[in-house]
Coordinates of C-alpha atoms and ligand atoms in Angstrom, one line a residue:
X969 CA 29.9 32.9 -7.5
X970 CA 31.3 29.4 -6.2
X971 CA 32.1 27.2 -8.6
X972 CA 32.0 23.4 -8.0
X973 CA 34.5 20.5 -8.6
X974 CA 33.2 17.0 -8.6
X975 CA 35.2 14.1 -8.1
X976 CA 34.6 10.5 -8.4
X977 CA 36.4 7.5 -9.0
X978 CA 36.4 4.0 -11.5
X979 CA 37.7 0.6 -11.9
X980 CA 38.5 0.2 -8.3
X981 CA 38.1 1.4 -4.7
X982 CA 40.9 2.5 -2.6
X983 CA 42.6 4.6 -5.9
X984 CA 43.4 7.5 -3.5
X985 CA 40.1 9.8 -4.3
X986 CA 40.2 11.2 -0.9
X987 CA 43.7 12.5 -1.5
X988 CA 43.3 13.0 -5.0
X989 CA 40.2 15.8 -3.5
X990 CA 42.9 16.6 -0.7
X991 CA 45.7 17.5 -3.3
X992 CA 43.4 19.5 -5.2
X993 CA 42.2 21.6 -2.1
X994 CA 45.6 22.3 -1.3
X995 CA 46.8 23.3 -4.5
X996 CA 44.0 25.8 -4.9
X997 CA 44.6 26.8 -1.7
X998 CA 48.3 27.8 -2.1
X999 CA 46.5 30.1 -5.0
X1000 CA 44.9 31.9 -2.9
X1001 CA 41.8 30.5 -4.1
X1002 CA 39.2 29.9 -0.8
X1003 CA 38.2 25.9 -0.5
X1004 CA 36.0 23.7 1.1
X1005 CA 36.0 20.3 1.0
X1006 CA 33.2 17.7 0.8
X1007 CA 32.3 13.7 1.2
X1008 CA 28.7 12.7 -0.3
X1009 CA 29.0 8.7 0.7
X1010 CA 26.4 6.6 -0.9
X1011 CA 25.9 3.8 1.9
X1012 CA 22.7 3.5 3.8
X1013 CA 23.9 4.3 7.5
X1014 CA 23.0 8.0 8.4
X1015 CA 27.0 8.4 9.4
X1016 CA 29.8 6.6 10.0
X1017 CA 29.7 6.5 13.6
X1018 CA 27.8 3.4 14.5
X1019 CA 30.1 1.3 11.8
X1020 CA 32.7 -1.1 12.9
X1021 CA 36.3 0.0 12.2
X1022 CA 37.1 -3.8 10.1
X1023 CA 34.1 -2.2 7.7
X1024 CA 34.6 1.4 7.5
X1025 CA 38.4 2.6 9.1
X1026 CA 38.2 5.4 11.7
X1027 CA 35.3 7.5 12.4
X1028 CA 36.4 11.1 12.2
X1029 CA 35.1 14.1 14.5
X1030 CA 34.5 17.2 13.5
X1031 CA 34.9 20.3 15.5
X1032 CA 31.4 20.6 15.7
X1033 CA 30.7 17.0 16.3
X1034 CA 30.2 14.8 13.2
X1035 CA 30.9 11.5 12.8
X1036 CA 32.3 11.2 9.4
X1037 CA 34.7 9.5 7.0
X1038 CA 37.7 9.5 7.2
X1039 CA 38.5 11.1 4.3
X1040 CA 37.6 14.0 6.0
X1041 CA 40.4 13.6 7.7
X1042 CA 42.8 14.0 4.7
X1043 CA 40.8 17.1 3.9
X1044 CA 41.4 18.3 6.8
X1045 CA 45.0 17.7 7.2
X1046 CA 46.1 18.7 3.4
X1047 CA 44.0 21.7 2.7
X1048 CA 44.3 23.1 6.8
X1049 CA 40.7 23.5 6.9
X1050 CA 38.0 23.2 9.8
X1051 CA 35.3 21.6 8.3
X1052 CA 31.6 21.1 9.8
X1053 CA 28.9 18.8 9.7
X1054 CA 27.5 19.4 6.3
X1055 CA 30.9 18.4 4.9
X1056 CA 29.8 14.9 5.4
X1057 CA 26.4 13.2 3.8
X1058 CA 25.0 9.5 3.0
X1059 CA 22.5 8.0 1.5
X1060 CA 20.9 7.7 5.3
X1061 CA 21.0 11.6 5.7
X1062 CA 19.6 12.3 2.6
X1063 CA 16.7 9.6 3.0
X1064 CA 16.3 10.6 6.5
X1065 CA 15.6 14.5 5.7
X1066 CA 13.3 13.2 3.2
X1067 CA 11.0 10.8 5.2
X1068 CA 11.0 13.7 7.7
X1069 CA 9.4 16.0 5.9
X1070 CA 7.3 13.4 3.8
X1071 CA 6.1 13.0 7.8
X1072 CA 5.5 16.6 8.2
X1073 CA 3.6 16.2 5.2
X1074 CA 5.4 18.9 3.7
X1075 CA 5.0 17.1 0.0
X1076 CA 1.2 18.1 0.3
X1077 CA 0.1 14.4 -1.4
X1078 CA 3.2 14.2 -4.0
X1079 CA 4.4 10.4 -4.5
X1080 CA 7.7 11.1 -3.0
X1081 CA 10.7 9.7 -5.6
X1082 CA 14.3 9.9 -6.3
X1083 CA 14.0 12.1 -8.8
X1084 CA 13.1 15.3 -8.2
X1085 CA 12.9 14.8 -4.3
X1086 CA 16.3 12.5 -3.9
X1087 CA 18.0 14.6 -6.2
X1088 CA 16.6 17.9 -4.7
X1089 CA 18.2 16.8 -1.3
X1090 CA 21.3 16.1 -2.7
X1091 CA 21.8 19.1 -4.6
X1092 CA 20.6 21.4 -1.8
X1093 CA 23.6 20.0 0.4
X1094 CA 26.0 20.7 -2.1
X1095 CA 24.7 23.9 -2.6
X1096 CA 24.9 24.7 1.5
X1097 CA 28.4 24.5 1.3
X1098 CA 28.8 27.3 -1.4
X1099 CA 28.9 30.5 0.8
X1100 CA 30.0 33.5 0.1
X1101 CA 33.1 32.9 1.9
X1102 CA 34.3 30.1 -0.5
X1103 CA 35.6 29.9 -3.9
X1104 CA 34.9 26.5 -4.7
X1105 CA 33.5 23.7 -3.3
X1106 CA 35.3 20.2 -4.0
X1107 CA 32.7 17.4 -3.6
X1108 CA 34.4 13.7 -3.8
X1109 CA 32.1 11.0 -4.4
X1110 CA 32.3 7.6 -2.5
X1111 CA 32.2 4.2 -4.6
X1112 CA 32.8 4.0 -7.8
X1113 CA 30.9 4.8 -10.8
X1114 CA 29.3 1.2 -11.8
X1115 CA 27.6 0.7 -7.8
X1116 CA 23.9 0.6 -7.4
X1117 CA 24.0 3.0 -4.4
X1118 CA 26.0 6.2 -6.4
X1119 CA 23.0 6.6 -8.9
X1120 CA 20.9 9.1 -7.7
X1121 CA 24.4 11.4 -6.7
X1122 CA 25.2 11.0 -10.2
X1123 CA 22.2 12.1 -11.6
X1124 CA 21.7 15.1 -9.1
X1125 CA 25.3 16.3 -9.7
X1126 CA 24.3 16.0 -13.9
X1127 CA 21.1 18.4 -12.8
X1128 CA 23.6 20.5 -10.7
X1129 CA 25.8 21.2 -14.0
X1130 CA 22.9 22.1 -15.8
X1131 CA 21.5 24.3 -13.7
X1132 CA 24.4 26.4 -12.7
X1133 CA 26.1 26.2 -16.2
X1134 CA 29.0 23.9 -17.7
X1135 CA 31.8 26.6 -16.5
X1136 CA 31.2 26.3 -13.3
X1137 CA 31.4 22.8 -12.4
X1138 CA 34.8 20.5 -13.0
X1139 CA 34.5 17.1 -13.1
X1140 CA 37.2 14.6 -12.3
X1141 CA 37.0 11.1 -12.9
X1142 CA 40.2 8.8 -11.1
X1143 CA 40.7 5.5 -12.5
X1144 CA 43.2 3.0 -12.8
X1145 CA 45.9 2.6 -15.6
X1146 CA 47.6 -1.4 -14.7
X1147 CA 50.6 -2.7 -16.5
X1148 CA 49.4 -6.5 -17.3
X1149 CA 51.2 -9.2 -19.3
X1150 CA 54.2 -10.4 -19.9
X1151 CA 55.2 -7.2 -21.9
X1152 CA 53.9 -5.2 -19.4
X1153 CA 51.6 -3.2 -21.6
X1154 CA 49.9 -0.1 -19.9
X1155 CA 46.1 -1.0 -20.3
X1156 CA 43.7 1.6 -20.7
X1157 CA 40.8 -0.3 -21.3
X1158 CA 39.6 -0.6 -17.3
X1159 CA 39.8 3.6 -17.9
X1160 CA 37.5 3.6 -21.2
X1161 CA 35.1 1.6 -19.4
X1162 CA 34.4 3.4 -16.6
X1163 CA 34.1 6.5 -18.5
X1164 CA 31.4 4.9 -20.6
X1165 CA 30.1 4.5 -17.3
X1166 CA 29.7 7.9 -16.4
X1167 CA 28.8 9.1 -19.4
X1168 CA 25.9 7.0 -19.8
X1169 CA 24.5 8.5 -16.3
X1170 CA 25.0 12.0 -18.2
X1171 CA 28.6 13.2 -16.8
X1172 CA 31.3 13.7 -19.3
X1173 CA 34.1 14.5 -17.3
X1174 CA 36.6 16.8 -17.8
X1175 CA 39.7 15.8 -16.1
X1176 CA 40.7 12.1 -15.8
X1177 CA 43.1 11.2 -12.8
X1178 CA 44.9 7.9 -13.7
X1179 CA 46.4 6.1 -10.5
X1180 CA 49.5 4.1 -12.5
X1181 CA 52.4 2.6 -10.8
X1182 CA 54.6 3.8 -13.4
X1183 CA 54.9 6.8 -15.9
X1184 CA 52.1 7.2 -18.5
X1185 CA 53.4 6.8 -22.0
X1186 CA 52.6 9.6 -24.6
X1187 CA 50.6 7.4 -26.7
X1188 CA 48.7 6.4 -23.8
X1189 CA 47.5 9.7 -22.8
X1190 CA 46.5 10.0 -26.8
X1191 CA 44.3 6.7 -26.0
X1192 CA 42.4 7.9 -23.3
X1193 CA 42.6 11.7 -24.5
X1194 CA 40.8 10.4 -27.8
X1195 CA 38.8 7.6 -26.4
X1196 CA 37.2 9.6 -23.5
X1197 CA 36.8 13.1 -24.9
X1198 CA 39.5 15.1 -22.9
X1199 CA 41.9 17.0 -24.5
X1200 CA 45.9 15.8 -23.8
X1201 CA 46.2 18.3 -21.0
X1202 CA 43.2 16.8 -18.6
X1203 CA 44.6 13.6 -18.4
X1204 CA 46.9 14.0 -15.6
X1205 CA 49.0 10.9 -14.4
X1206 CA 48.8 10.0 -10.8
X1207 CA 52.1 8.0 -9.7
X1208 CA 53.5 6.4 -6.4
X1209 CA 55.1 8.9 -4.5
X1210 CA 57.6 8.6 -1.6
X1211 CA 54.9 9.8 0.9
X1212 CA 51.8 11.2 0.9
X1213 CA 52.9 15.0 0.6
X1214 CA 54.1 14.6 -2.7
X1215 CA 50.7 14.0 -4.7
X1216 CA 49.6 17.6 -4.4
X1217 CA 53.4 18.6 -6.0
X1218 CA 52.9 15.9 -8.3
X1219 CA 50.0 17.2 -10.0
X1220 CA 51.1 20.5 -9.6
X1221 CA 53.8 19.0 -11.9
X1222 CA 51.0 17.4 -14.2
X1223 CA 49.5 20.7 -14.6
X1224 CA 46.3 20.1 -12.5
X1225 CA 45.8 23.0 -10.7
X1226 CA 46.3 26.1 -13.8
X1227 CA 44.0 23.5 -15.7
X1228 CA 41.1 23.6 -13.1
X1229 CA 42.0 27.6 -12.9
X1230 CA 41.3 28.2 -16.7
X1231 CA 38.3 25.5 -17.0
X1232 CA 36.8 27.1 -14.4
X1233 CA 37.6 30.5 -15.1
X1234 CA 39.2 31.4 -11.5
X1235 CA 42.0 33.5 -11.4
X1236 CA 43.7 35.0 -8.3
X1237 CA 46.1 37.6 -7.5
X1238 CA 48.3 35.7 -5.5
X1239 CA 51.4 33.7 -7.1
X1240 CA 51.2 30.0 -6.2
X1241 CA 53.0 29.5 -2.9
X1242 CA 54.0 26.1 -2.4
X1243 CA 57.3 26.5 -0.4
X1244 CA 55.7 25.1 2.8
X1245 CA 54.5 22.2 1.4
X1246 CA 57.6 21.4 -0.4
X1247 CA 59.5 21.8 2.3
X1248 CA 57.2 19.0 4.3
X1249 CA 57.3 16.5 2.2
X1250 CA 61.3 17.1 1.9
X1251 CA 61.5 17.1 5.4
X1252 CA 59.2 13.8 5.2
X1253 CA 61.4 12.1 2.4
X1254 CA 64.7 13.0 4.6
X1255 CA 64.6 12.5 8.1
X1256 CA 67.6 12.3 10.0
X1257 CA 67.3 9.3 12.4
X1258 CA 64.3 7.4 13.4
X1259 CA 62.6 6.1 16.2
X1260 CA 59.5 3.3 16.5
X1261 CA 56.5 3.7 18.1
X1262 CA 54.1 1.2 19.4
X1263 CA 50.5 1.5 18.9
X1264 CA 48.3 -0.5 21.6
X1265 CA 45.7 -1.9 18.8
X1266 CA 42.7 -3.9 18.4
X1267 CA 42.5 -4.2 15.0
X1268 CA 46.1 -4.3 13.6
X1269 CA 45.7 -5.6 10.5
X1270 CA 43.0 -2.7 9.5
X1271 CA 45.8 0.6 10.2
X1272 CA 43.3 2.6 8.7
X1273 CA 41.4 2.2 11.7
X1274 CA 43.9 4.5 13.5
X1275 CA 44.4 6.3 10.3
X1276 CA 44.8 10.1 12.6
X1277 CA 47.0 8.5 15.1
X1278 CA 49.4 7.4 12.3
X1279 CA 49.0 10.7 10.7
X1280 CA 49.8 12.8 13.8
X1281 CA 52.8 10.4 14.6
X1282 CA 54.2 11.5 11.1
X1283 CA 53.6 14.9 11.9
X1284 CA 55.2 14.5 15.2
X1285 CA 58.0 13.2 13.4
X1286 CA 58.1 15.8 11.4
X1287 CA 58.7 18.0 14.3
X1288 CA 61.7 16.1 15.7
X1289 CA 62.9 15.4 11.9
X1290 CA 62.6 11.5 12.3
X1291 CA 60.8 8.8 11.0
X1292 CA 58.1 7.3 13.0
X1293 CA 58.1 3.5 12.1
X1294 CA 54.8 2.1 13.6
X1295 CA 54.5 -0.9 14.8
X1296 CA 51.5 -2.3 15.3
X1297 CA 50.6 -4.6 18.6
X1298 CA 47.5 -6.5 19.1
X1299 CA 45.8 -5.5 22.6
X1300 CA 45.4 -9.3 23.1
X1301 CA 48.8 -10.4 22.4
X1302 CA 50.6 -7.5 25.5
X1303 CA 48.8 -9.6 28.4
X1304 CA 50.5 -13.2 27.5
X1305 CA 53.5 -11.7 25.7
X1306 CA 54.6 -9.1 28.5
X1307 CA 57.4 -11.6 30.0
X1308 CA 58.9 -12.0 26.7
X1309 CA 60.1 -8.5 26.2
X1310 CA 57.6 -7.3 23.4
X1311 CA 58.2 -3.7 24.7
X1312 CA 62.3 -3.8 23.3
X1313 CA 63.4 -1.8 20.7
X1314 CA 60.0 0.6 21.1
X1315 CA 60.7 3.8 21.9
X1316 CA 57.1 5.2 22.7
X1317 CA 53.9 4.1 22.8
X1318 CA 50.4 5.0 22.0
X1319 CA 47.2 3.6 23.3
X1320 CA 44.7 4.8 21.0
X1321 CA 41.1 5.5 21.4
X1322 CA 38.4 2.1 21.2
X1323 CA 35.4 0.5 22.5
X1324 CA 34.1 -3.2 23.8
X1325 CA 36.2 -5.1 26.4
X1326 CA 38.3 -7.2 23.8
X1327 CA 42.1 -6.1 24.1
X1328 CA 41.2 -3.6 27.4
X1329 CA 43.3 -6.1 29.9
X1330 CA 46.5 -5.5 27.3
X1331 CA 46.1 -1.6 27.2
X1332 CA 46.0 -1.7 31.2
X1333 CA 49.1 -3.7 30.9
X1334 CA 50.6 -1.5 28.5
X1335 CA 50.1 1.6 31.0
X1336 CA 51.6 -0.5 33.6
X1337 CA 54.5 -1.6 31.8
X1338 CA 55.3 2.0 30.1
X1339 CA 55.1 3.6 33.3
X1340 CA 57.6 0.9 35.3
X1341 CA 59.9 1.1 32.7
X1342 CA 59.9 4.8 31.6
X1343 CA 58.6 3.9 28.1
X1344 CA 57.5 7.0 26.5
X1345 CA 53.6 6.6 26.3
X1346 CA 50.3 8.9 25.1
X1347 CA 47.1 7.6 26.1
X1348 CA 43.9 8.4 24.0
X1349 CA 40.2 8.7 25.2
X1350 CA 40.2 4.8 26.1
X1351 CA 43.8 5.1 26.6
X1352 CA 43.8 7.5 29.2
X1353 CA 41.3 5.6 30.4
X1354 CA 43.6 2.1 30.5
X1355 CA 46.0 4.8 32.2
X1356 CA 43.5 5.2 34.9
X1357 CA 42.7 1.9 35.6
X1358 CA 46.5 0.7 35.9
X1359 CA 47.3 3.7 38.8
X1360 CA 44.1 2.5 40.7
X1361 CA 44.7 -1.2 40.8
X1362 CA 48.3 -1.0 41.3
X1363 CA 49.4 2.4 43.2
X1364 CA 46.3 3.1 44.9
X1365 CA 45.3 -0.3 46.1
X1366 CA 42.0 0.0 44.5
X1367 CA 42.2 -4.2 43.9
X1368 CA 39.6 -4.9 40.5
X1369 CA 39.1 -1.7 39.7
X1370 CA 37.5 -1.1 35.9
X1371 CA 35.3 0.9 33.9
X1372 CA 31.7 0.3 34.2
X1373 CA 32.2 -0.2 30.3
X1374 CA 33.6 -3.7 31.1
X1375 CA 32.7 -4.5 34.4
X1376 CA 29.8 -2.8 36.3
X1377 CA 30.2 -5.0 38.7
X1378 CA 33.7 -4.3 39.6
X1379 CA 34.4 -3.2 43.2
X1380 CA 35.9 0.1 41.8
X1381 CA 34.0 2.1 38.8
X1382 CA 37.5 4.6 38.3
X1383 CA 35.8 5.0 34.8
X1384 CA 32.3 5.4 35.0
X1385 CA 29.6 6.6 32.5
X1386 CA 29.5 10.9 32.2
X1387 CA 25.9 11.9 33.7
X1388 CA 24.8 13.0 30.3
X1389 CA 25.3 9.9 29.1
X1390 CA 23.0 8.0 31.5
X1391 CA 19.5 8.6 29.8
X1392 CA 20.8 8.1 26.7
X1393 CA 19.5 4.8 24.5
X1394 CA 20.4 5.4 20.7
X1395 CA 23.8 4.3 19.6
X1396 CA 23.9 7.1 16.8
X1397 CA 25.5 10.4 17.1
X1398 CA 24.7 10.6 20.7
X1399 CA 28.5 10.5 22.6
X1400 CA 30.3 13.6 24.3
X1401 CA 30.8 14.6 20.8
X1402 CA 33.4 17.7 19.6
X1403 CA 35.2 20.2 20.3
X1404 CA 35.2 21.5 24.2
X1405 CA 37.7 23.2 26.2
X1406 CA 39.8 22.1 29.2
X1407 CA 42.1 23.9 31.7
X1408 CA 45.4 23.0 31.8
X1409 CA 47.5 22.9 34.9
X1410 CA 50.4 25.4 35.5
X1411 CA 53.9 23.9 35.6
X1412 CA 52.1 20.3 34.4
X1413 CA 54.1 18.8 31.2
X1414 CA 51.0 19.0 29.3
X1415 CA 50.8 22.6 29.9
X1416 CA 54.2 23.2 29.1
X1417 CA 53.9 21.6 25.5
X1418 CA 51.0 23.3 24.2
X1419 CA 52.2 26.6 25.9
X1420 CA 48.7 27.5 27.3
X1421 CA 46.3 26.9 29.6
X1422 CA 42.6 26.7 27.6
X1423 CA 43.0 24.3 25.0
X1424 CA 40.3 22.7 22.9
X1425 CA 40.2 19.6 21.6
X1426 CA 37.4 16.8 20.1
X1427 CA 36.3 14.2 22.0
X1428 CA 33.9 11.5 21.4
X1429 CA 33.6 9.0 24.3
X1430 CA 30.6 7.9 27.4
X1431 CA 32.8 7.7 30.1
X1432 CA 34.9 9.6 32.2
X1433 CA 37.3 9.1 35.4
X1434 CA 35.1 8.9 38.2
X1435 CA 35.4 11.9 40.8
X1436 CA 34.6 9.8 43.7
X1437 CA 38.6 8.6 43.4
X1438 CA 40.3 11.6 41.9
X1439 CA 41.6 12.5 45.8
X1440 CA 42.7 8.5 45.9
X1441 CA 44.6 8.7 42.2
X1442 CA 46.1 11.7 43.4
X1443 CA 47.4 10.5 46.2
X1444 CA 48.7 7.4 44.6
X1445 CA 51.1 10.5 42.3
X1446 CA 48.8 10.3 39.2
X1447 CA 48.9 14.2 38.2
X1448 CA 45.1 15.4 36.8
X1449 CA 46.9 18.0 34.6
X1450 CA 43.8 19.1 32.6
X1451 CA 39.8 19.3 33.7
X1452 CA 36.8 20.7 31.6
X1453 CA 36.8 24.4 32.9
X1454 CA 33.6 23.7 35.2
X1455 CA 36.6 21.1 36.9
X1456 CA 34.0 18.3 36.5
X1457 CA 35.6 15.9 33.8
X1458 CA 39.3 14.9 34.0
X1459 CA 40.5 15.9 30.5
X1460 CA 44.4 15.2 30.9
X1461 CA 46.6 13.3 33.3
X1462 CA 50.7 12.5 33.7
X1463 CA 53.3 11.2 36.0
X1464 CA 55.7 14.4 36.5
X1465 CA 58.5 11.9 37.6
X1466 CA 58.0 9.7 34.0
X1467 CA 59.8 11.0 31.0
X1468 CA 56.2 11.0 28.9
X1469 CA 53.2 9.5 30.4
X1470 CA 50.6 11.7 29.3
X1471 CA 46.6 10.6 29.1
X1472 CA 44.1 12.6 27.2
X1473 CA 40.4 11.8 27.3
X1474 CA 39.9 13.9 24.1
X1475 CA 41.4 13.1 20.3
X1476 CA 43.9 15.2 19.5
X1477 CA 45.3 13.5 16.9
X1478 CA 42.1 15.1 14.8
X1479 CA 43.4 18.7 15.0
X1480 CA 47.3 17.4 14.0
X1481 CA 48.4 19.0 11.1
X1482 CA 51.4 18.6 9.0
X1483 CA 52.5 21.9 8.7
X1484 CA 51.5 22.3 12.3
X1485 CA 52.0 19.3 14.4
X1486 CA 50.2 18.6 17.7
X1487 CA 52.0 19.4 20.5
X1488 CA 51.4 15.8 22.1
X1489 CA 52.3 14.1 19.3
X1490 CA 55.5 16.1 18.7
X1491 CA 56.2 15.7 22.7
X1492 CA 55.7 11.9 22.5
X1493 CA 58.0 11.6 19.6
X1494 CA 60.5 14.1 21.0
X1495 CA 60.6 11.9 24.2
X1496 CA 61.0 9.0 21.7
X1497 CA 63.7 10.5 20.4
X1498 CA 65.4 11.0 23.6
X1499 CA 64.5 7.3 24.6
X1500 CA 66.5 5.9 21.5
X1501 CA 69.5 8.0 22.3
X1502 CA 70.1 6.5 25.1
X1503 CA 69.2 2.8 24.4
Ligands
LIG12 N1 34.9 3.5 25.1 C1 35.3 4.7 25.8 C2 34.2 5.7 26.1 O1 33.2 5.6 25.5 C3 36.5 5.4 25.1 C4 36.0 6.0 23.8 C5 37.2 6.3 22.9 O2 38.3 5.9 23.1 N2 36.9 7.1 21.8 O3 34.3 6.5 27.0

């Protein structure tokens, strides 16, 4: 039978749930214990997708299309899982399933309320995940404990434990231990509290997480042992680590893991394995040179808004055993800044993925500037597209060409919107959205790093390169080194005479993986690399 792990967080936001979930995947994982990993998010929106990037960070694609959190992502990345749409539920989805079928009439005349029919939809998506392929299911909750929003999650996830008995759900509760004062006294208070909290929506949990800058004191795990009802051994201290691959070793350390084993009575055959794992986040902790990248943004002070792209540079670092300092550039800044040699001391570049015209006359510089200088550069979605746009105005003498994005007017649509795309009107969940293949040209540098020619990668975009000027872009010596298989969508494109300018219209920065680092992230570094040797 699946058993369930719950985890939600107190005190503040941003404690590091999503990893805290993540680390606790991964650790079961290297058990031998089969995971899955899941986000219930209490905001009204149906999914992330239609949310602005300042609000929400990146929207995350799953192989089968969702728009989702971006804690997916860490899920994803940590525990090396694929996940799938029911992975990821709001408040929207739930209400939405709910109104449907109060439409269908399927209530036959019941006044429709959160509890049981709220509740009932809440549970029944955790319960979907709990096939008979999986161990356990690890369900974080978004907000913290106190919001309006989380209270019908809490009260179905307090049905949940009843109904499928106390050993087989976990909870795990990650708060905040601050050191305030002039002594610097570790405060446990903000802990007690939200734990009050919880309890008094029914959940006594059974594992607190506390986020502390600094070691935990012995007496303060008595306090918050004896205050919130958890023996010594589930309160597990959650420090600052050198980077992100350390948490799940850390807790290991803490005793996490064999303490969710025994609560929950799983046992496996299999020794815990964490050799890989240690030997990334060694790798991580001692590179041995390093290299800055640029990335092309639009919203530079938000970096979780490119929170893949980041990852999959680190990973790509990884690869090459560097460091990959980022450097972030406002879009709107390249354009007026270009004369004064903003481009020194990068090594590569990335144009990420984005939407609306603000920043798109700096990314079309930044193609133009990468490729007349021989700055390594990888071009994602609307950076491929930027790619595009800079070889038609200024190698193939298409004057004002754009992307009907920005200017339907323009005397050149190189980017224009896919036919599928054309009767569409909702925002929502209605982009090329996913996972599809593309065929990779023989000999092309693309096909050459992933060492294949079907690859499959998730996209989430309208437009496309307009086949009307492939011939023209061509001729002009832009290489289109990838198309969809039916040859009908430009997927990748390079220069062959460029050390790395490479233009994907898909995200592959989704699929990047620590312990297995995508191929055009590890080739951009690698040419990085290469770059600062010689500089
Ligand atoms: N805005 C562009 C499109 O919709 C690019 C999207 C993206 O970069 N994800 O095609």
């Amino acid at each position: 039978m699946t058993k369930h792990i719950f985890v939600t967080g107190g005190v503040a936001s941003s404690l590091g749930k999503g990893i805290t979930a993540s680390s606790v995947g991964r650790l079961l994982k290297s058990r031998g214990i089969r995971v899955t990993l899941q986000k219930l998010d209490p905001y009204i929106n149906v999914d992330p997708g239609t949310m602005n990037p300042f609000e929400h960070g990146e929207v995350y694609v799953t192989a089968d299309g969702a728009e989702t959190d971006l804690d997916l992502g860490h899920y994803e990345r940590f525990v090396d899982v694929s996940l799938r749409r029911g992975s990821s539920v709001t408040t929207g989805s739930i209400y939405r399933a709910v109104i449907d079928r109060e439409r269908r009439g399927d209530y036959l005349g019941k006044t429709v309320q959160v509890i049981p029919h709220v509740t009932d939809e809440i549970k029944s998506r955790i319960r979907s995940l709990a096939q008979d392929d999986v161990d356990v299911v690890i369900t974080e909750i978004g907000g913290t404990v106190g919001d309006i929003e989380i209270l019908p999650f809490l009260e179905a996830l307090r049905q949940f434990r009843n109904e499928v008995g106390r050993n087989e759900v976990c909870f795990i509760h990650v708060t905040l231990v601050p050191h305030i004062g002039p002594s610097q006294e570790e405060k446990t208070k903000p802990t007690q509290h939200s734990v009050t909290d919880l309890r008094s929506r029914g959940i006594q949990p059974d594992i607190i997480v506390c986020r502390s800058d600094r070691e935990l004191s012995k007496s303060v795990r008595q306090k918050i042992s004896m205050f919130c009802d958890v023996p010594e051994r589930g309160v597990v201290a959650a420090l600052d680590t050198r980077n992100l691959y350390e948490v799940p070793l850390m807790l290991h350390e803490e005793g996490l893991d064999g303490y969710i084993a025994e609560l929950l009575g799983i046992s496996s055959n299999l020794e815990l394995d964490l050799d890989e794992w240690r030997s990334i986040a060694e790798r991580a902790s001692t590179p041995s040179g390093e290299v800055t990248v640029g990335i092309i943004g639009k919203y530079i002070d938000h970096p979780d808004a490119y929170l893949s792209v980041v990852e999959a540079l680190r990973h790509g670092g990884l690869a090459n055993d560097v460091k990959v300092n980022v450097e972030w550039i406002s879009a709107e800044d390249v354009t007026p800044m270009m004369a004064q040699g903003m481009f020194e001391g990068i090594d590569g570049v990335v144009i990420p993925g984005g939407f609306g015209l603000r920043g798109i006359e700096g990314k079309i510089a930044t193609a133009m500037v990468t490729r007349e200088t021989g700055i390594p550069c990888l071009g994602i979605c609307l950076g491929l597209q930027a790619m595009v746009i800079d070889v038609a105005r200024h190698l193939a003498g298409l004057d004002g060409a754009h992307s009907r994005e920005f200017n339907p007017e323009a005397p050149y649509l190189v980017i224009d919107l896919m036919d599928d795309q054309k009767s569409v009107t909702e925002m929502g969940g209605t982009m090329r959205l996913g996972t599809y293949p593309a065929r990779l040209l023989p000999g092309s540098r693309v096909a050459a790093l992933y060492g294949d020619e079907i690859v499959y990668e998730r996209h989430r975009h309208r437009f496309e390169v307009n086949q009307k000027f492939t011939t023209r872009l061509q001729e002009a010596g832009l290489q289109l080194s990838g198309n969809s298989p039916d040859g009908r969508l430009v997927e990748f494109i390079e220069l062959s005479d460029h050390p790395f300018w490479v233009g994907t219209q898909a995200h592959p920065e989704f699929q990047s993986r620590p312990n297995r680092p995508h191929p055009l992230f590890a080739g951009l570094v690698g040419a990085a690399v290469r770059r600062a040797k010689d500089h």
